[in-house]
């Protein structure tokens, strides 16, 4: 099976299970045996291999940090090998400093350098805040290190021995400081980071316990479990798929006062008093000068951190006030614009109504005089001319009537003269009056009417809806096409449908088809005449009768318009 075929979770789970099993085996083997040392060295070397393997498998945007981690773990492992060589090959205690110390101390800077490279993914503002938070922890930890660990080695042994003894706790401080940067960023939410943090904490814990009493350390003691688990968890962190996220650009950080940051501030403030209490309880002398220096540094860092948070809070308040003012201004401008639009719409409707009313009178006069003129004895050419005038006058008059009707709708002034109607008779009469137009265009107009209950409606408005729908069907159906008008009962309503075999309507246009002045895109492209008012008027009339209108259409397959009106039910005798 290829590496690509293995699930990513298999790598870290397999390594974790194997690492825990081998760690358990370490404590089962005879103490101080050569086999036991081989297991210890193998676990350390496996962490170095895992760090490099994780970078090769997942290919994060930054691979160098993981190679540095591998080099650091390898340095620790080589130090373990030399430490064991003194016991099993050279049969003597390792000197101080020894070659093992060289590799041990070389591993810390390599691990720290890898963490620093990952920290560089942070924004400069996040790094600045991270330095303050890390500074508080460094000073607090360094104060404890100095008082309880490093100070004891100042006057013991040679200069080389003192340097080595002081280097280990100093390296722990540096390594922990680099970890704190990550702890205060969104990376802590990743699984890989949590394994990495647990590994560093175990490493520092074991170093601190050993540094407090190196003479009491024995091979294969419980303290070895902390170092071994540190190796294993570092390898797991490298083999987990989330390790890629540690080198990705992080989201913008914030000044949110999280529980972790509160814990950092509290730790910085209580460190000096806690050290005083511990020294008093142990009966040792009070180191006033180091404690005073540490307390001063911690107080200054806490003050800087709080000042930074206050400045950020003030900046947020200023931004919020500016945003609120901008929103209020935008709301005011929007309200004023809406008022202007409503006023413009009202004026437009008034203008349309006024012009339409003024056009209606001369058009009616023109139509009347043309009809009178057609009754006279005229030549064929003159009669044809007058027919053209009559057709165009009728068309303009229908347009003017539609505009006036829409103006009344907008003004809420649509009057209905409702009565119980037999729609079957009305539909037959309406279709018969339109048949000449269909015949002139060579379109087959068919009417299918069933016996339906009466409806309570305005006869003229129902005829207007039927005329608009059939006229549209004829207009958008090519010669030789078919238009079908059906009337039936369904679901307690009287259903009028007008179907055609015309060009059809696109799905996007169907959503706006009944809006005022809207015309379908294909009708505009093919330059089919129209105003976009007919269907709007049909919807208004249908809804005024507590009914509805809908459409089903496909491009190139025709359209079907359905009008449903509530039927009048006969009263049930008591």
Coordinates of C-alpha atoms in Angstrom, one line a residue:
X1 CA 0.0 0.0 0.0
X2 CA 1.3 3.5 -0.9
X3 CA 1.8 6.2 1.7
X4 CA -0.8 8.3 -0.1
X5 CA -3.4 5.5 0.4
X6 CA -2.9 5.6 4.2
X7 CA -5.3 7.8 6.1
X8 CA -3.4 10.7 7.8
X9 CA -4.9 9.9 11.2
X10 CA -3.2 6.5 11.0
X11 CA 0.3 8.0 11.3
X12 CA -0.1 9.8 14.6
X13 CA -2.3 7.1 16.2
X14 CA 0.0 4.4 15.3
X15 CA 3.0 6.3 16.6
X16 CA 1.2 7.2 19.8
X17 CA 0.2 3.6 20.4
X18 CA 3.7 2.3 19.6
X19 CA 5.3 5.0 21.8
X20 CA 3.2 4.2 24.8
X21 CA 3.8 0.5 24.4
X22 CA 7.6 0.9 24.1
X23 CA 7.6 3.2 27.1
X24 CA 5.8 0.6 29.1
X25 CA 8.3 -2.0 27.9
X26 CA 11.1 0.2 29.1
X27 CA 9.9 -0.1 32.7
X28 CA 9.4 -3.9 32.3
X29 CA 13.0 -4.6 31.3
X30 CA 15.6 -5.1 34.0
X31 CA 16.8 -1.9 35.4
X32 CA 20.2 -0.5 34.4
X33 CA 20.3 -3.1 31.6
X34 CA 21.8 -2.5 28.2
X35 CA 18.5 -3.5 26.6
X36 CA 16.7 -0.8 28.7
X37 CA 19.1 1.9 27.5
X38 CA 18.6 0.8 23.9
X39 CA 14.8 1.2 24.3
X40 CA 15.4 4.7 25.8
X41 CA 17.7 5.8 23.0
X42 CA 15.3 4.3 20.3
X43 CA 12.3 6.4 21.7
X44 CA 14.4 9.6 21.5
X45 CA 15.6 8.9 18.0
X46 CA 12.0 8.0 16.9
X47 CA 10.9 11.5 17.9
X48 CA 13.5 13.1 15.6
X49 CA 12.5 10.8 12.7
X50 CA 8.8 11.6 13.3
X51 CA 9.4 15.3 13.2
X52 CA 11.1 15.1 9.8
X53 CA 8.6 12.5 8.5
X54 CA 5.6 14.8 9.5
X55 CA 7.1 17.6 7.5
X56 CA 7.7 15.3 4.5
X57 CA 4.2 13.8 4.6
X58 CA 2.0 16.9 5.2
X59 CA 4.3 19.5 3.6
X60 CA 3.3 22.6 5.7
X61 CA 4.1 26.0 4.3
X62 CA 7.0 26.2 6.7
X63 CA 9.0 23.0 6.9
X64 CA 12.2 24.4 8.5
X65 CA 10.7 24.6 12.0
X66 CA 10.0 20.8 11.9
X67 CA 13.5 20.1 10.7
X68 CA 14.8 22.1 13.6
X69 CA 12.5 20.2 15.9
X70 CA 13.9 16.9 14.5
X71 CA 17.5 18.2 14.9
X72 CA 16.8 19.2 18.5
X73 CA 15.3 15.8 19.4
X74 CA 18.2 14.1 17.6
X75 CA 20.6 16.2 19.8
X76 CA 18.8 15.0 22.9
X77 CA 18.9 11.4 21.7
X78 CA 22.7 11.6 20.9
X79 CA 23.2 13.1 24.4
X80 CA 21.3 10.1 25.8
X81 CA 23.6 7.7 23.9
X82 CA 26.8 9.4 25.2
X83 CA 25.3 9.4 28.7
X84 CA 24.7 5.7 28.5
X85 CA 28.2 5.1 27.0
X86 CA 29.7 6.4 30.2
X87 CA 27.8 3.8 32.2
X88 CA 28.0 0.7 29.9
X89 CA 31.2 1.2 27.9
X90 CA 33.5 3.5 29.7
X91 CA 32.2 2.4 33.2
X92 CA 32.6 5.7 34.9
X93 CA 30.5 8.7 36.0
X94 CA 30.1 11.3 33.2
X95 CA 32.3 14.4 33.9
X96 CA 30.8 17.9 34.2
X97 CA 30.8 19.2 31.5
X98 CA 30.6 16.1 29.4
X99 CA 30.1 15.5 25.7
X100 CA 26.5 14.5 26.6
X101 CA 26.0 18.0 28.1
X102 CA 27.1 19.5 24.8
X103 CA 24.4 17.7 22.8
X104 CA 21.7 18.2 25.5
X105 CA 22.4 21.9 25.7
X106 CA 22.5 22.1 21.8
X107 CA 19.0 20.6 21.6
X108 CA 17.3 23.5 23.5
X109 CA 18.3 26.3 21.1
X110 CA 17.2 24.2 18.1
X111 CA 13.7 23.6 19.6
X112 CA 13.4 27.2 20.5
X113 CA 14.5 28.3 17.0
X114 CA 11.7 26.2 15.5
X115 CA 9.1 27.7 17.8
X116 CA 10.3 31.2 17.0
X117 CA 9.9 30.5 13.3
X118 CA 6.3 29.4 13.9
X119 CA 5.7 32.5 16.0
X120 CA 6.7 34.7 13.0
X121 CA 3.4 33.7 11.4
X122 CA 1.8 36.1 13.9
X123 CA 0.9 39.6 13.0
X124 CA 3.3 42.3 14.4
X125 CA 0.6 43.5 16.8
X126 CA 0.0 39.9 18.1
X127 CA 3.8 39.4 18.5
X128 CA 4.0 42.6 20.5
X129 CA 1.2 41.6 22.9
X130 CA 2.8 38.1 23.0
X131 CA 6.1 39.5 24.0
X132 CA 4.5 41.2 27.0
X133 CA 2.6 38.1 28.1
X134 CA 5.7 35.9 27.6
X135 CA 7.8 38.5 29.4
X136 CA 5.6 38.2 32.5
X137 CA 6.0 34.4 32.5
X138 CA 9.7 34.6 31.8
X139 CA 10.3 36.9 34.7
X140 CA 8.1 34.9 37.1
X141 CA 9.7 31.6 36.1
X142 CA 13.2 33.0 36.0
X143 CA 12.7 34.4 39.6
X144 CA 11.7 31.0 40.9
X145 CA 14.6 29.4 38.9
X146 CA 17.1 31.8 40.3
X147 CA 16.0 31.6 44.0
X148 CA 15.4 27.8 44.2
X149 CA 17.7 26.3 41.6
X150 CA 20.3 28.5 39.9
X151 CA 21.5 30.5 43.0
X152 CA 22.5 27.2 44.7
X153 CA 25.0 26.5 41.9
X154 CA 26.8 29.8 41.8
X155 CA 29.5 28.8 44.3
X156 CA 29.7 25.1 43.7
X157 CA 32.3 23.4 41.6
X158 CA 34.5 24.8 38.8
X159 CA 33.5 27.6 36.4
X160 CA 32.7 25.0 33.8
X161 CA 30.5 23.0 36.2
X162 CA 28.7 26.2 37.3
X163 CA 28.1 27.2 33.7
X164 CA 26.6 23.8 32.8
X165 CA 24.4 23.8 36.0
X166 CA 23.1 27.3 35.2
X167 CA 22.6 26.6 31.5
X168 CA 19.9 23.9 31.9
X169 CA 17.4 26.0 33.9
X170 CA 18.2 29.0 31.6
X171 CA 17.4 26.9 28.6
X172 CA 14.1 25.8 30.2
X173 CA 13.2 29.5 30.6
X174 CA 13.9 30.2 27.0
X175 CA 12.0 27.2 25.7
X176 CA 9.0 28.0 27.9
X177 CA 9.0 31.6 26.7
X178 CA 8.7 30.6 23.1
X179 CA 5.8 28.2 24.0
X180 CA 3.9 31.1 25.7
X181 CA 3.7 33.0 22.4
X182 CA 1.7 30.1 20.9
X183 CA -0.4 29.7 24.0
X184 CA -1.9 33.2 23.5
X185 CA -2.9 32.7 19.8
X186 CA -5.6 30.7 18.0
X187 CA -3.0 27.9 17.5
X188 CA -3.7 26.4 20.9
X189 CA -7.0 25.2 19.5
X190 CA -5.2 22.7 17.2
X191 CA -4.5 19.2 18.3
X192 CA -0.9 19.3 17.1
X193 CA -0.2 22.3 19.3
X194 CA -1.7 20.7 22.4
X195 CA 0.6 17.6 22.0
X196 CA 3.5 20.0 21.4
X197 CA 2.7 22.0 24.5
X198 CA 2.3 18.8 26.6
X199 CA 5.7 17.6 25.4
X200 CA 7.5 20.8 26.4
X201 CA 5.7 20.9 29.8
X202 CA 6.8 17.4 30.5
X203 CA 10.4 18.2 29.4
X204 CA 10.6 21.3 31.6
X205 CA 9.0 19.5 34.6
X206 CA 11.5 16.6 34.4
X207 CA 14.4 19.1 34.1
X208 CA 13.2 21.0 37.1
X209 CA 12.8 18.0 39.3
X210 CA 16.2 16.7 38.3
X211 CA 17.8 20.1 38.8
X212 CA 16.4 20.4 42.3
X213 CA 18.0 17.1 43.4
X214 CA 20.3 15.5 40.7
X215 CA 21.9 13.2 43.3
X216 CA 18.6 11.5 44.0
X217 CA 18.0 10.6 40.3
X218 CA 18.4 6.9 39.5
X219 CA 18.2 5.2 36.2
X220 CA 14.8 3.9 35.2
X221 CA 13.1 6.0 37.9
X222 CA 9.6 7.5 37.5
X223 CA 11.3 10.7 36.2
X224 CA 12.3 8.8 33.1
X225 CA 8.6 8.5 32.1
X226 CA 8.4 12.3 31.8
X227 CA 11.3 12.5 29.4
X228 CA 10.1 9.5 27.4
X229 CA 6.6 10.8 27.1
X230 CA 8.0 14.1 26.1
X231 CA 9.7 12.4 23.1
X232 CA 6.6 10.5 22.2
X233 CA 4.2 13.5 22.3
X234 CA 6.6 15.6 20.2
X235 CA 6.5 12.9 17.6
X236 CA 2.7 12.7 17.8
X237 CA 2.5 16.5 17.3
X238 CA 4.6 16.2 14.2
X239 CA 2.6 13.4 12.7
X240 CA -0.9 14.9 13.4
X241 CA -2.5 16.5 10.2
X242 CA -3.2 19.7 12.1
X243 CA 0.6 20.4 12.2
X244 CA 0.0 22.2 8.9
X245 CA -2.1 24.8 10.6
X246 CA 0.7 25.9 12.9
X247 CA 2.6 27.5 10.0
X248 CA -0.5 29.0 8.3
X249 CA -1.2 32.8 8.6
X250 CA -3.3 33.3 11.7
X251 CA -6.6 35.2 11.9
X252 CA -6.3 38.8 13.3
X253 CA -5.8 38.6 17.0
X254 CA -7.8 40.6 19.5
X255 CA -7.4 42.2 22.9
X256 CA -10.0 40.0 24.4
X257 CA -9.4 39.5 28.1
X258 CA -9.5 35.7 28.0
X259 CA -9.2 33.3 30.9
X260 CA -5.6 32.5 29.9
X261 CA -4.6 36.1 29.9
X262 CA -6.3 36.7 33.3
X263 CA -4.3 33.7 34.5
X264 CA -1.1 35.2 33.2
X265 CA -1.8 38.5 35.0
X266 CA -2.7 36.8 38.2
X267 CA 0.4 34.6 38.1
X268 CA 2.6 37.6 37.5
X269 CA 1.1 39.5 40.5
X270 CA 1.2 36.6 43.0
X271 CA 4.7 35.3 42.1
X272 CA 6.7 37.6 44.5
X273 CA 4.3 37.1 47.5
X274 CA 4.3 33.4 46.9
X275 CA 8.1 33.2 46.8
X276 CA 8.3 35.1 50.1
X277 CA 5.8 32.7 51.7
X278 CA 7.7 29.7 50.5
X279 CA 11.1 31.0 51.7
X280 CA 9.5 31.8 55.1
X281 CA 7.9 28.3 55.3
X282 CA 11.3 26.7 54.5
X283 CA 13.1 28.7 57.1
X284 CA 15.7 29.9 54.6
X285 CA 16.8 33.5 54.4
X286 CA 14.7 36.0 52.5
X287 CA 16.4 37.1 49.2
X288 CA 15.1 40.6 49.3
X289 CA 17.0 42.0 46.3
X290 CA 16.1 39.4 43.7
X291 CA 12.5 39.4 44.9
X292 CA 12.3 43.2 44.8
X293 CA 13.8 43.3 41.3
X294 CA 11.5 40.5 40.1
X295 CA 8.4 42.1 41.7
X296 CA 9.3 45.5 40.0
X297 CA 9.7 43.9 36.6
X298 CA 6.5 41.9 36.9
X299 CA 4.6 45.0 38.1
X300 CA 5.9 47.0 35.2
X301 CA 5.0 44.3 32.6
X302 CA 1.5 44.0 34.1
X303 CA 1.0 47.7 34.0
X304 CA 2.2 47.8 30.3
X305 CA -0.2 44.9 29.5
X306 CA -3.2 46.7 31.2
X307 CA -2.3 49.9 29.5
X308 CA -2.2 48.2 26.1
X309 CA -5.7 46.7 26.8
X310 CA -7.1 50.1 27.9
X311 CA -5.7 51.7 24.7
X312 CA -7.2 49.0 22.6
X313 CA -10.5 49.4 24.4
X314 CA -10.5 53.1 23.8
X315 CA -9.7 52.5 20.2
X316 CA -12.6 50.1 19.9
X317 CA -14.9 52.7 21.5
X318 CA -13.8 55.4 19.1
X319 CA -14.3 53.0 16.2
X320 CA -17.7 52.0 17.5
X321 CA -18.8 55.6 17.9
X322 CA -17.6 56.4 14.4
X323 CA -19.4 53.4 13.0
X324 CA -22.5 54.2 14.9
X325 CA -22.4 57.8 13.6
X326 CA -21.8 56.6 10.1
X327 CA -24.7 54.1 10.4
X328 CA -27.0 56.9 11.7
X329 CA -26.0 59.2 8.8
X330 CA -26.5 56.4 6.3
X331 CA -29.9 55.6 7.8
X332 CA -30.9 59.3 7.7
X333 CA -29.8 59.6 4.1
X334 CA -31.6 56.4 3.2
X335 CA -34.8 57.7 4.8
X336 CA -34.5 61.0 2.9
X337 CA -33.8 59.1 -0.3
X338 CA -36.8 56.8 0.2
X339 CA -39.0 59.9 0.8
X340 CA -37.7 61.4 -2.5
X341 CA -38.3 58.2 -4.3
X342 CA -41.8 57.9 -3.0
X343 CA -42.5 61.6 -3.9
X344 CA -41.0 61.0 -7.4
X345 CA -43.2 57.9 -7.8
X346 CA -46.3 59.8 -6.7
X347 CA -45.5 62.6 -9.1
X348 CA -44.9 60.1 -11.9
X349 CA -48.2 58.4 -11.3
X350 CA -49.9 61.8 -11.2
X351 CA -48.2 62.8 -14.5
X352 CA -49.1 59.5 -16.1
X353 CA -52.8 59.8 -15.0
X354 CA -52.9 63.4 -16.2
X355 CA -51.4 62.7 -19.6
X356 CA -53.5 59.6 -20.1
X357 CA -56.7 61.5 -19.2
X358 CA -55.7 64.3 -21.7
X359 CA -55.0 61.8 -24.4
X360 CA -58.1 59.8 -23.9
X361 CA -60.5 62.6 -25.1
X362 CA -58.8 63.3 -28.5
X363 CA -58.3 59.5 -29.1
X364 CA -62.0 58.9 -28.5
X365 CA -62.9 61.7 -30.8
X366 CA -60.5 60.3 -33.5
X367 CA -62.0 56.8 -33.2
X368 CA -65.6 58.2 -33.5
X369 CA -64.8 60.3 -36.5
X370 CA -63.0 57.4 -38.2
X371 CA -66.0 55.2 -37.7
X372 CA -68.2 57.9 -39.2
X373 CA -65.9 58.3 -42.2
X374 CA -65.9 54.6 -42.8
X375 CA -69.6 54.7 -43.3
X376 CA -69.2 57.0 -46.3
X377 CA -68.7 56.0 -49.9
X378 CA -64.8 55.9 -50.1
X379 CA -62.2 54.6 -52.5
X380 CA -60.4 51.4 -51.5
X381 CA -57.1 53.2 -50.7
X382 CA -58.8 55.8 -48.5
X383 CA -60.8 53.1 -46.7
X384 CA -57.5 51.1 -46.1
X385 CA -55.9 54.3 -44.7
X386 CA -58.8 54.8 -42.3
X387 CA -58.6 51.2 -41.1
X388 CA -54.9 51.8 -40.2
X389 CA -55.9 54.9 -38.3
X390 CA -58.7 53.0 -36.5
X391 CA -56.3 50.1 -35.5
X392 CA -53.7 52.4 -34.2
X393 CA -56.2 54.6 -32.4
X394 CA -57.7 51.5 -30.7
X395 CA -54.2 50.4 -29.7
X396 CA -53.4 53.9 -28.2
X397 CA -56.8 54.0 -26.5
X398 CA -56.1 50.6 -24.9
X399 CA -52.7 51.8 -23.7
X400 CA -54.2 55.0 -22.3
X401 CA -56.9 52.9 -20.5
X402 CA -54.2 50.6 -19.0
X403 CA -52.2 53.6 -17.8
X404 CA -55.3 55.2 -16.2
X405 CA -56.2 51.8 -14.6
X406 CA -52.7 51.5 -13.1
X407 CA -52.8 55.0 -11.8
X408 CA -56.0 54.2 -10.0
X409 CA -54.5 51.1 -8.6
X410 CA -51.6 53.0 -7.2
X411 CA -54.0 55.5 -5.7
X412 CA -56.1 52.6 -4.2
X413 CA -59.1 53.7 -6.2
X414 CA -60.2 50.5 -8.1
X415 CA -64.0 50.2 -8.0
X416 CA -65.6 46.8 -8.6
X417 CA -69.2 46.2 -9.6
X418 CA -69.5 42.7 -8.4
X419 CA -72.3 40.3 -9.1
X420 CA -72.8 36.5 -9.4
X421 CA -71.5 35.6 -12.9
X422 CA -71.6 32.6 -15.1
X423 CA -68.0 32.5 -16.2
X424 CA -68.7 29.9 -18.9
X425 CA -70.8 32.3 -20.9
X426 CA -68.4 35.2 -20.4
X427 CA -65.4 33.1 -21.5
X428 CA -67.2 31.9 -24.7
X429 CA -68.2 35.4 -25.6
X430 CA -64.7 36.7 -24.9
X431 CA -63.0 34.1 -27.0
X432 CA -65.5 34.5 -29.9
X433 CA -64.7 38.3 -30.0
X434 CA -61.0 37.5 -30.2
X435 CA -61.3 34.8 -32.9
X436 CA -60.9 37.2 -35.8
X437 CA -57.5 38.4 -34.5
X438 CA -56.4 34.7 -34.1
X439 CA -57.6 33.9 -37.6
X440 CA -55.8 36.9 -39.1
X441 CA -52.5 35.5 -37.6
X442 CA -53.4 32.0 -38.6
X443 CA -53.4 30.8 -35.0
X444 CA -55.8 28.1 -33.9
X445 CA -57.8 29.4 -30.9
X446 CA -59.7 26.7 -29.1
X447 CA -62.1 27.1 -26.1
X448 CA -62.9 24.3 -23.7
X449 CA -65.5 25.2 -21.1
X450 CA -67.0 22.9 -18.4
X451 CA -70.0 23.6 -16.1
X452 CA -68.6 25.6 -13.2
X453 CA -70.2 27.3 -10.2
X454 CA -70.9 31.0 -10.3
X455 CA -68.3 33.5 -9.1
X456 CA -68.9 36.9 -7.4
X457 CA -66.9 39.3 -9.7
X458 CA -66.9 42.4 -11.9
X459 CA -67.9 41.3 -15.4
X460 CA -65.9 44.0 -17.1
X461 CA -62.7 43.2 -15.1
X462 CA -63.0 39.5 -15.7
X463 CA -63.3 40.2 -19.5
X464 CA -60.3 42.5 -19.2
X465 CA -58.2 39.7 -17.6
X466 CA -59.3 37.2 -20.3
X467 CA -58.6 39.7 -23.1
X468 CA -55.1 40.5 -21.7
X469 CA -54.1 36.8 -21.4
X470 CA -55.4 35.7 -24.8
X471 CA -54.0 38.8 -26.5
X472 CA -50.6 38.0 -24.9
X473 CA -50.8 34.4 -26.1
X474 CA -51.6 35.5 -29.6
X475 CA -48.8 38.1 -29.5
X476 CA -46.1 35.6 -28.4
X477 CA -47.2 32.7 -30.5
X478 CA -46.0 32.4 -34.1
X479 CA -48.2 31.8 -37.1
X480 CA -49.5 28.2 -37.2
X481 CA -49.4 28.0 -33.4
X482 CA -52.1 27.0 -31.0
X483 CA -53.8 28.9 -28.1
X484 CA -56.1 27.0 -25.8
X485 CA -58.5 28.5 -23.3
X486 CA -60.0 26.2 -20.6
X487 CA -62.4 26.8 -17.8
X488 CA -62.9 24.2 -15.1
X489 CA -63.5 23.7 -11.4
X490 CA -60.8 22.6 -9.0
X491 CA -60.2 22.7 -5.2
X492 CA -63.3 24.9 -4.6
X493 CA -62.2 27.5 -7.1
X494 CA -63.1 28.3 -10.7
X495 CA -59.9 27.9 -12.8
X496 CA -59.3 29.8 -16.0
X497 CA -56.3 28.7 -18.0
X498 CA -54.8 30.2 -21.2
X499 CA -52.1 28.1 -22.8
X500 CA -50.0 28.8 -25.9
X501 CA -47.3 27.1 -28.0
X502 CA -45.2 30.3 -28.2
X503 CA -41.7 31.3 -27.3
X504 CA -42.0 30.6 -23.5
X505 CA -40.5 32.5 -20.6
X506 CA -37.3 31.9 -18.8
X507 CA -37.3 30.8 -15.1
X508 CA -35.5 34.0 -14.0
X509 CA -38.0 36.2 -15.7
X510 CA -41.0 34.3 -14.3
X511 CA -40.2 35.6 -10.8
X512 CA -40.8 39.2 -11.9
X513 CA -43.4 38.6 -14.7
X514 CA -46.3 40.2 -12.8
X515 CA -44.4 43.4 -11.8
X516 CA -45.4 46.7 -13.2
X517 CA -43.6 47.6 -16.5
X518 CA -41.5 44.4 -16.5
X519 CA -41.0 42.6 -19.8
X520 CA -39.3 39.2 -20.3
X521 CA -35.8 39.3 -21.8
X522 CA -36.6 37.3 -24.9
X523 CA -39.6 39.5 -25.7
X524 CA -37.3 42.6 -25.6
X525 CA -34.7 40.9 -27.7
X526 CA -37.2 39.9 -30.4
X527 CA -38.7 43.4 -30.2
X528 CA -42.3 42.2 -29.5
X529 CA -44.3 45.3 -28.8
X530 CA -45.7 45.8 -25.3
X531 CA -45.7 47.9 -22.1
X532 CA -45.4 45.4 -19.4
X533 CA -48.7 46.4 -17.8
X534 CA -51.1 43.6 -18.9
X535 CA -50.0 40.9 -16.5
X536 CA -49.6 43.5 -13.7
X537 CA -53.3 44.5 -14.3
X538 CA -54.4 40.8 -14.4
X539 CA -52.7 40.1 -11.0
X540 CA -54.3 43.2 -9.5
X541 CA -57.8 42.3 -10.7
X542 CA -57.4 38.6 -9.6
X543 CA -56.2 39.6 -6.1
X544 CA -59.0 42.2 -5.8
X545 CA -61.4 39.3 -6.2
X546 CA -59.6 37.2 -3.6
X547 CA -58.1 35.1 -6.3
X548 CA -54.7 34.4 -7.7
X549 CA -52.7 34.2 -11.0
X550 CA -49.7 32.0 -11.7
X551 CA -47.6 30.9 -14.7
X552 CA -45.9 27.7 -15.8
X553 CA -43.6 28.1 -18.8
X554 CA -40.4 26.8 -20.5
X555 CA -38.3 28.5 -23.1
X556 CA -39.4 27.3 -26.5
X557 CA -42.2 25.2 -25.2
X558 CA -45.0 27.8 -24.6
X559 CA -46.7 29.1 -21.5
X560 CA -49.8 28.5 -19.4
X561 CA -51.3 31.2 -17.3
X562 CA -53.8 30.2 -14.6
X563 CA -56.3 32.4 -12.9
X564 CA -58.2 31.0 -9.9
X565 CA -61.3 32.8 -8.4
X566 CA -63.3 31.6 -5.4
X567 CA -66.6 29.9 -6.4
X568 CA -70.0 31.0 -4.9
X569 CA -71.5 28.1 -2.9
X570 CA -75.3 27.8 -2.6
X571 CA -76.5 28.3 0.9
X572 CA -77.3 25.0 2.8
X573 CA -81.0 25.0 4.0
X574 CA -81.4 25.1 7.8

